[in-house]
Tab-separated table of C-alpha atoms (C1' of nucleotides) in Angstrom:
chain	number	residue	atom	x	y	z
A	1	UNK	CA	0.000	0.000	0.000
A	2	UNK	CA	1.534	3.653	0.990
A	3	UNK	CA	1.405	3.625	-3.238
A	4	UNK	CA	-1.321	4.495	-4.876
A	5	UNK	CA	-3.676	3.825	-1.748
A	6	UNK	CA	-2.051	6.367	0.012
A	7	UNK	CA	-2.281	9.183	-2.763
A	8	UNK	CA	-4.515	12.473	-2.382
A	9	UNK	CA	-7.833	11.327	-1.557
A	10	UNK	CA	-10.131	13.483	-3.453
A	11	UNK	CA	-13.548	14.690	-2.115
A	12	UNK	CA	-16.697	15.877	-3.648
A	13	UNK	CA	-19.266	18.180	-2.081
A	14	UNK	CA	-21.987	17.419	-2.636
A	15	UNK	CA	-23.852	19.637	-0.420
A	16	UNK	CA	-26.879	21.850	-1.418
A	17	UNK	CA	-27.162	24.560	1.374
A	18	UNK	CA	-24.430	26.686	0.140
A	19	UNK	CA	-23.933	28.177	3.361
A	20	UNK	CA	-22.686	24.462	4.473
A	21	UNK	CA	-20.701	23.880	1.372
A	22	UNK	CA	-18.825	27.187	1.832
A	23	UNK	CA	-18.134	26.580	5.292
A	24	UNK	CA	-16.797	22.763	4.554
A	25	UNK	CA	-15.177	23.794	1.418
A	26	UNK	CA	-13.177	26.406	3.637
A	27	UNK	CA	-12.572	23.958	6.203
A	28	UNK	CA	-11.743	20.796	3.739
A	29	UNK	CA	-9.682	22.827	1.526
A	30	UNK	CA	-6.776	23.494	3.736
A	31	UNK	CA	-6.645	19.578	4.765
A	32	UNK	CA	-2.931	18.521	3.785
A	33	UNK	CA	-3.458	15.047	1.934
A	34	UNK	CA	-6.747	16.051	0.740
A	35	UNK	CA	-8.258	17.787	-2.109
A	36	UNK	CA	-11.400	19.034	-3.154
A	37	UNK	CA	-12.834	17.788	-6.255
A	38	UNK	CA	-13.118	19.757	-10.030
A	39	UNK	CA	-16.483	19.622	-11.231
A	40	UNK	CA	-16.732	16.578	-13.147
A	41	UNK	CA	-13.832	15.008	-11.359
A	42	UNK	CA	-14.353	11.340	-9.998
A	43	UNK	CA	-13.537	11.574	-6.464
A	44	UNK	CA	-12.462	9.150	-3.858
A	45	UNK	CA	-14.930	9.977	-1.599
A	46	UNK	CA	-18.488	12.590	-1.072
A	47	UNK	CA	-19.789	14.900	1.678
A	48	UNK	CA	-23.282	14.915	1.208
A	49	UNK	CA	-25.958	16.797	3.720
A	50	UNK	CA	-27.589	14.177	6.638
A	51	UNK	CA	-30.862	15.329	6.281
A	52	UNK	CA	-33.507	15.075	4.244
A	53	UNK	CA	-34.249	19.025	4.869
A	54	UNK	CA	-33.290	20.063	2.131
A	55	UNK	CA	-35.654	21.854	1.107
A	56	UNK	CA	-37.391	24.318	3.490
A	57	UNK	CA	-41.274	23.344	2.979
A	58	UNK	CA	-40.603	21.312	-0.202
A	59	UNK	CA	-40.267	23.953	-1.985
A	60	UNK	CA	-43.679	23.812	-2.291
A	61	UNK	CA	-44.639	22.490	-6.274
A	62	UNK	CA	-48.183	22.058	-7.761
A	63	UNK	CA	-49.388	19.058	-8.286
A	64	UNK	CA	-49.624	20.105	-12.082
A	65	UNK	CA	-45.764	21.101	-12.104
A	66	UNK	CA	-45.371	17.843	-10.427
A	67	UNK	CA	-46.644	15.956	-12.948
A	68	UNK	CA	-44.445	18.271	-15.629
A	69	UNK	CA	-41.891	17.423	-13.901
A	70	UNK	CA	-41.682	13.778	-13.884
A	71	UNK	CA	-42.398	13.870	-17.450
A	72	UNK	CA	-39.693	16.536	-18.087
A	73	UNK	CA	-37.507	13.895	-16.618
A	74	UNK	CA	-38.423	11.044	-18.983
A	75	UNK	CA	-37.045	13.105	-21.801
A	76	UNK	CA	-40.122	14.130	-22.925
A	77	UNK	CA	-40.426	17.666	-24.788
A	78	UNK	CA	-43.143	20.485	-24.470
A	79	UNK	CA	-45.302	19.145	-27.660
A	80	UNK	CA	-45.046	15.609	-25.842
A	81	UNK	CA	-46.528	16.775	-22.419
A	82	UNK	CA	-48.374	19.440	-23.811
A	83	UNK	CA	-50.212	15.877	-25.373
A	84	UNK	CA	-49.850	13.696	-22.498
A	85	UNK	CA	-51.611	16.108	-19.750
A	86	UNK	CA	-53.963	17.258	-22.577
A	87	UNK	CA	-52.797	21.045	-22.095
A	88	UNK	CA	-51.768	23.505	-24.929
A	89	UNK	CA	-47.595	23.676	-24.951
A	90	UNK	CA	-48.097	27.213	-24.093
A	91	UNK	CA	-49.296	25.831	-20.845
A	92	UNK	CA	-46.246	23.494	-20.597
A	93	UNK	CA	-44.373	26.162	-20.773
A	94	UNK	CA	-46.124	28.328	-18.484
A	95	UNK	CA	-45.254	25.732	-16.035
A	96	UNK	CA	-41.930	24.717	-16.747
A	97	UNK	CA	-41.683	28.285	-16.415
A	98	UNK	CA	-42.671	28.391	-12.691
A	99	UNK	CA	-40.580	25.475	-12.383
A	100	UNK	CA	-37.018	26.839	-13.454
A	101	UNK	CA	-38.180	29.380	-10.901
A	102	UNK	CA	-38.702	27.647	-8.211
A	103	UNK	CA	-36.002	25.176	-8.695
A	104	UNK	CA	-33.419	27.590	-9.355
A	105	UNK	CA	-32.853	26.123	-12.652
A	106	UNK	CA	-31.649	27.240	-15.567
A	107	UNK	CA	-32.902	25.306	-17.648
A	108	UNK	CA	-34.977	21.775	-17.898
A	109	UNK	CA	-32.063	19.465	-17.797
A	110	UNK	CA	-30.624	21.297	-14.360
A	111	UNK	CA	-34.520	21.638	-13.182
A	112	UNK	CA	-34.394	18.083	-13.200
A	113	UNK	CA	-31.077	17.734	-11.510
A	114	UNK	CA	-31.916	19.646	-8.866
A	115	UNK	CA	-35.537	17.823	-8.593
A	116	UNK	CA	-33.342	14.391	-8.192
A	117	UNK	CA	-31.046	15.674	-6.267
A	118	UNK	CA	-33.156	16.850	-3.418
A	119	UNK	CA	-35.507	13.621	-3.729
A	120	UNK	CA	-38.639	15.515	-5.556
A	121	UNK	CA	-38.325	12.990	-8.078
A	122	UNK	CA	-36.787	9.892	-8.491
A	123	UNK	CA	-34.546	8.683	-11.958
B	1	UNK	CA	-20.086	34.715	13.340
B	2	UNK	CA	-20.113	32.361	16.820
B	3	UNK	CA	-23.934	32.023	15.343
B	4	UNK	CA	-25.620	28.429	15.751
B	5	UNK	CA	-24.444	29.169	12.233
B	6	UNK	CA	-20.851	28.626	12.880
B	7	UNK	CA	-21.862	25.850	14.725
B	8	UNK	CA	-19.531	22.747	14.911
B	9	UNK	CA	-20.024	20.659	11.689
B	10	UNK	CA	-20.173	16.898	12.948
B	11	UNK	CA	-19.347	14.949	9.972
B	12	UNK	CA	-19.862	10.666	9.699
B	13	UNK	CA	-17.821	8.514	8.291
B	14	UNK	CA	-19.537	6.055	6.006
B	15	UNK	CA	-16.747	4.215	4.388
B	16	UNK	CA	-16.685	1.199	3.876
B	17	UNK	CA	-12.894	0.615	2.873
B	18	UNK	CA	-11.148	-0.083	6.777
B	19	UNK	CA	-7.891	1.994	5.240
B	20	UNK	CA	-9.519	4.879	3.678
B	21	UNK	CA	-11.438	5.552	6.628
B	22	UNK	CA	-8.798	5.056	8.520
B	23	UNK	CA	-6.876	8.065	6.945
B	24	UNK	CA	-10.117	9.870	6.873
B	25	UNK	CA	-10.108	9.680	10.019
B	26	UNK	CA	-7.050	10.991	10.478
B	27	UNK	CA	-7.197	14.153	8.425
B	28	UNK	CA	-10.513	14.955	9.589
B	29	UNK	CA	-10.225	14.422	13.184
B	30	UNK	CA	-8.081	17.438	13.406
B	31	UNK	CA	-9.267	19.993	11.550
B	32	UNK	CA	-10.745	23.081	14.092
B	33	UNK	CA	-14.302	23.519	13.713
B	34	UNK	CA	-15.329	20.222	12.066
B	35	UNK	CA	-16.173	17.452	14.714
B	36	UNK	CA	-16.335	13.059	13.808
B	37	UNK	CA	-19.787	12.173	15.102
B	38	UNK	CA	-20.082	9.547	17.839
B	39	UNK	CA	-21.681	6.216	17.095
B	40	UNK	CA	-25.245	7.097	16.547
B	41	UNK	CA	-25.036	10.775	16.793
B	42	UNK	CA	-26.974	12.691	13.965
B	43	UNK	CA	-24.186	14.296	11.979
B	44	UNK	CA	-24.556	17.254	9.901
B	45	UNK	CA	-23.221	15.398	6.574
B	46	UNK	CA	-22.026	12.408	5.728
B	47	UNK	CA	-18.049	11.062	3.726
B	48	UNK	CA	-19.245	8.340	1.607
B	49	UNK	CA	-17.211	6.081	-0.615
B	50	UNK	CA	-17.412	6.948	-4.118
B	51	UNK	CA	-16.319	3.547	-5.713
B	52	UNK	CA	-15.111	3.496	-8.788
B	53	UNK	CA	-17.321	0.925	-10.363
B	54	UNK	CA	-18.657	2.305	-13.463
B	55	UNK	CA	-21.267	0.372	-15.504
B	56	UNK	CA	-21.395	-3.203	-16.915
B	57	UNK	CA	-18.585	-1.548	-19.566
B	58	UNK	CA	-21.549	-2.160	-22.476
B	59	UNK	CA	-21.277	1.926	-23.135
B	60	UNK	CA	-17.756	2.392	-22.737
B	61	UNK	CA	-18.153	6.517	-22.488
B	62	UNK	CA	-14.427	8.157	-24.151
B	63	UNK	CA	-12.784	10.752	-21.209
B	64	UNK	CA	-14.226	13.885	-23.696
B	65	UNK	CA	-17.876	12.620	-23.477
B	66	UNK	CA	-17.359	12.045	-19.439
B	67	UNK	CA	-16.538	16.149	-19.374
B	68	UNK	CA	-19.298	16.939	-21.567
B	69	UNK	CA	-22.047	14.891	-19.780
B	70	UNK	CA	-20.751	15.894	-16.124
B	71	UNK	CA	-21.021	19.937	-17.397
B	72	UNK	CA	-24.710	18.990	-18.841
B	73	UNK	CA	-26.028	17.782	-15.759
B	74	UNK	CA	-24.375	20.890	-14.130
B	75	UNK	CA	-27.550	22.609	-16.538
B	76	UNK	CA	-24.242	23.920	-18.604
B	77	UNK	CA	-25.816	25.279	-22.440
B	78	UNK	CA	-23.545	23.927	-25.217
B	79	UNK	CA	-21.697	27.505	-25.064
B	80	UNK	CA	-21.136	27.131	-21.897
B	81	UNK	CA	-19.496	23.583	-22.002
B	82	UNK	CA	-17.541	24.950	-25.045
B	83	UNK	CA	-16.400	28.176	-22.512
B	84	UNK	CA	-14.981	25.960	-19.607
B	85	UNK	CA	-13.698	22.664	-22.274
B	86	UNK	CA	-11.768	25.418	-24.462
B	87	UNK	CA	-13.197	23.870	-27.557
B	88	UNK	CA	-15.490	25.076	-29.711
B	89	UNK	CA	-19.435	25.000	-29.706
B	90	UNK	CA	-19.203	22.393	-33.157
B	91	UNK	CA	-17.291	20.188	-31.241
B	92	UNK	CA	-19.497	19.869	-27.665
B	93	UNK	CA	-22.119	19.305	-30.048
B	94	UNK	CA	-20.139	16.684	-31.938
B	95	UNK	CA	-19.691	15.039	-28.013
B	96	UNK	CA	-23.060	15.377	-26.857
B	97	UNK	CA	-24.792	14.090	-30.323
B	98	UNK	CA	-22.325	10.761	-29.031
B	99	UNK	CA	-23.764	10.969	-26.001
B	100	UNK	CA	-27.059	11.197	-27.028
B	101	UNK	CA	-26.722	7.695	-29.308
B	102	UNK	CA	-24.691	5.897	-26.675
B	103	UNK	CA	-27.295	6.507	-23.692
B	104	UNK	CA	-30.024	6.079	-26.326
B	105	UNK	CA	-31.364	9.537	-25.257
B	106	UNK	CA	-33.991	11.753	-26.933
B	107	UNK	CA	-32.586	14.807	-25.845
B	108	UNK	CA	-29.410	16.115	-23.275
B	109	UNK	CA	-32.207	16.157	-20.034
B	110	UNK	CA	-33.060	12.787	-21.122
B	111	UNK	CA	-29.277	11.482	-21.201
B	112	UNK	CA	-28.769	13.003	-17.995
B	113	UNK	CA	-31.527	11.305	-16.649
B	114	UNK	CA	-30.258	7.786	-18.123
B	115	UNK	CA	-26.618	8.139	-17.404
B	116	UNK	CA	-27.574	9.047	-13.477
B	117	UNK	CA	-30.003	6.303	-13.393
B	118	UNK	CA	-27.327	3.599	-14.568
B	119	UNK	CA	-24.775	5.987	-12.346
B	120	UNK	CA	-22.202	6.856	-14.685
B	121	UNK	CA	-22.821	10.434	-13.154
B	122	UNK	CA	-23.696	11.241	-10.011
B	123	UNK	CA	-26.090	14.181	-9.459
C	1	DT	C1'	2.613	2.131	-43.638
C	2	DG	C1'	-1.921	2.179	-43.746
C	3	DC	C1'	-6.229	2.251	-41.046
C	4	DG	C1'	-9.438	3.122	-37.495
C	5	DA	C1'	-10.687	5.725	-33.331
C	6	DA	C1'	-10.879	9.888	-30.933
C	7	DA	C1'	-11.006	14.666	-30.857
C	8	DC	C1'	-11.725	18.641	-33.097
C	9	DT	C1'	-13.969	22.391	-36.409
C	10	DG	C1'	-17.003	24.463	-39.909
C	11	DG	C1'	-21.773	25.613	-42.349
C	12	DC	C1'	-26.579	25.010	-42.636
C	13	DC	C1'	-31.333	24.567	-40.931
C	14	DG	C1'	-35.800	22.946	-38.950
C	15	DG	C1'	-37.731	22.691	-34.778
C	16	DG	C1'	-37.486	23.237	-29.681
C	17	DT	C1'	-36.900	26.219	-25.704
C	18	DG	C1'	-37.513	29.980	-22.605
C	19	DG	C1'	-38.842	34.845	-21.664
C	20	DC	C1'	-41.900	38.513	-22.542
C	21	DC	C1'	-46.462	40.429	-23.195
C	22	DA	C1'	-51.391	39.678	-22.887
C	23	DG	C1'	-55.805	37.426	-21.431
C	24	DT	C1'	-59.692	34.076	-19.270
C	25	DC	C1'	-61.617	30.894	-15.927
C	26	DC	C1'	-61.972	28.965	-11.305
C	27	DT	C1'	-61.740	28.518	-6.116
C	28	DC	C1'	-60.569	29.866	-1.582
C	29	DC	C1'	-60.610	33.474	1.832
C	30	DC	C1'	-60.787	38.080	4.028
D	1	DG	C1'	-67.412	42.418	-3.262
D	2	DG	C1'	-62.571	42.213	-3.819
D	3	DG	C1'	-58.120	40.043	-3.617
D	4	DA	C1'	-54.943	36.228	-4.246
D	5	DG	C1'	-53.419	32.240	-6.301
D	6	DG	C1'	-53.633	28.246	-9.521
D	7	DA	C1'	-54.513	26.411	-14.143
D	8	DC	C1'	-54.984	27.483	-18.561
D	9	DT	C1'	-54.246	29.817	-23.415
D	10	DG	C1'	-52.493	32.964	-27.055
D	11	DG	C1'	-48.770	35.704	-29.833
D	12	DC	C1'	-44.145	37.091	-30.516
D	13	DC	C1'	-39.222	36.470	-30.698
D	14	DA	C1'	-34.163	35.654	-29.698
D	15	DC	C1'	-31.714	32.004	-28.883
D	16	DC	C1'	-30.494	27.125	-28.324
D	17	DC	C1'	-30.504	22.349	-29.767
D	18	DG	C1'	-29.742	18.432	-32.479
D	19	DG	C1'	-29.005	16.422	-37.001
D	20	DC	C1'	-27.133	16.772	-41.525
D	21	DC	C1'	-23.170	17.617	-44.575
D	22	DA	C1'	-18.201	18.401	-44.865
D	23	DG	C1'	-13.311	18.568	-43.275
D	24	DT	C1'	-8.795	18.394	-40.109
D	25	DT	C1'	-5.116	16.401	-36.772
D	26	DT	C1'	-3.179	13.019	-33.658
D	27	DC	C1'	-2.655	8.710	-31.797
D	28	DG	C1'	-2.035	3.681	-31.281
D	29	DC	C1'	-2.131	-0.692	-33.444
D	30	DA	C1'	-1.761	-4.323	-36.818
DNA sequence: TGCGAAACTGGCCGGGTGGCCAGTCCTCCC
DNA sequence: GGGAGGACTGGCCACCCGGCCAGTTTCGCA
């Protein structure tokens, strides 16, 4: 061992209150034999929040962005909701919309992230 | 500070691997401010092992298309991906269209979705 | 030495996406 | 009655996305 076992061990935070990741990334990132993570970068080992409290009172969806949501996460584009909930895709997007918003998204593909990431949805 | 903010962080070890968190261990235990929780104590977050085991090796993903498809689930636009990769917009396109017939995707949310699900990624 | 794989770049274009404006219904509640 | 919020719909428009065509270099391997 003491070889490659003993290298840097990398760590990925994967923490969503950013007041928590700040303070650990402050903390963690002046650990000798230790080194944060780049974005993308398979690490050795994750910090990831204990409780399921993420999100303050859920955040607090619809049940109609709810059901946008899952199907946002299947792939499936504005025409093919818009079709599936029987809705115009001017309504999709009125609630994909309210969605980025509330999620803090930027777009659908990170709405979704952040859905599965904090356990509104499951992939 | 000296808030319940600035609280004590009490971190958990759940590693597996005896050596890694042994060291662990070791690095953490003395960093001010951050706290290893007692058996059964509710810790604030949580080390976990990120093992290296990838996917039954049927999709075989090239280094470029693991950059590109870590950025994407980051909610990263094609410019974006382009920006941080140094390469041009043609070419993340070029990556993610691979992507996109490897995971057997519709669409970048939906090969987000599919790659977390068989946990090539890890939101 | 040739050949494939990976990575990279360009142009073009139809369709999708997201943001803006506007509006109508409905229900719950003060 | 009036207000607030949710669900729904429309038009308009800049931009993005993904697929098509084409090309380049570099690398390892037979």
């Amino acid at each position: 061992m003491s070889e490659d076992n003993a290298r840097e061990i990398v760590l990925s935070l994967e923490v969503d209150d950013p007041a928590l990741a700040d303070r650990l990334a402050t903390l963690l990132g002046s650990v000798a034999g230790l080194r944060l993570a780049a974005p993308g970068e398979t690490a050795t080992a994750s910090v990831v929040a204990r409780d399921p409290r993420i999100m303050p009172d859920d955040i607090a969806l619809t049940q109609r962005e709810l059901d946008v949501l899952a199907l946002m996460a299947e792939g499936a584009s504005n025409k093919m909701i818009a079709r599936q909930l029987n809705i115009s895709v001017h309504t999709v997007k009125f609630h994909v919309g309210s969605l980025l918003d509330k999620l803090d998204a930027t777009g659908r593909t990170d709405a979704v992230a952040h859905a599965a990431r904090r356990g509104v949805i499951e992939l």
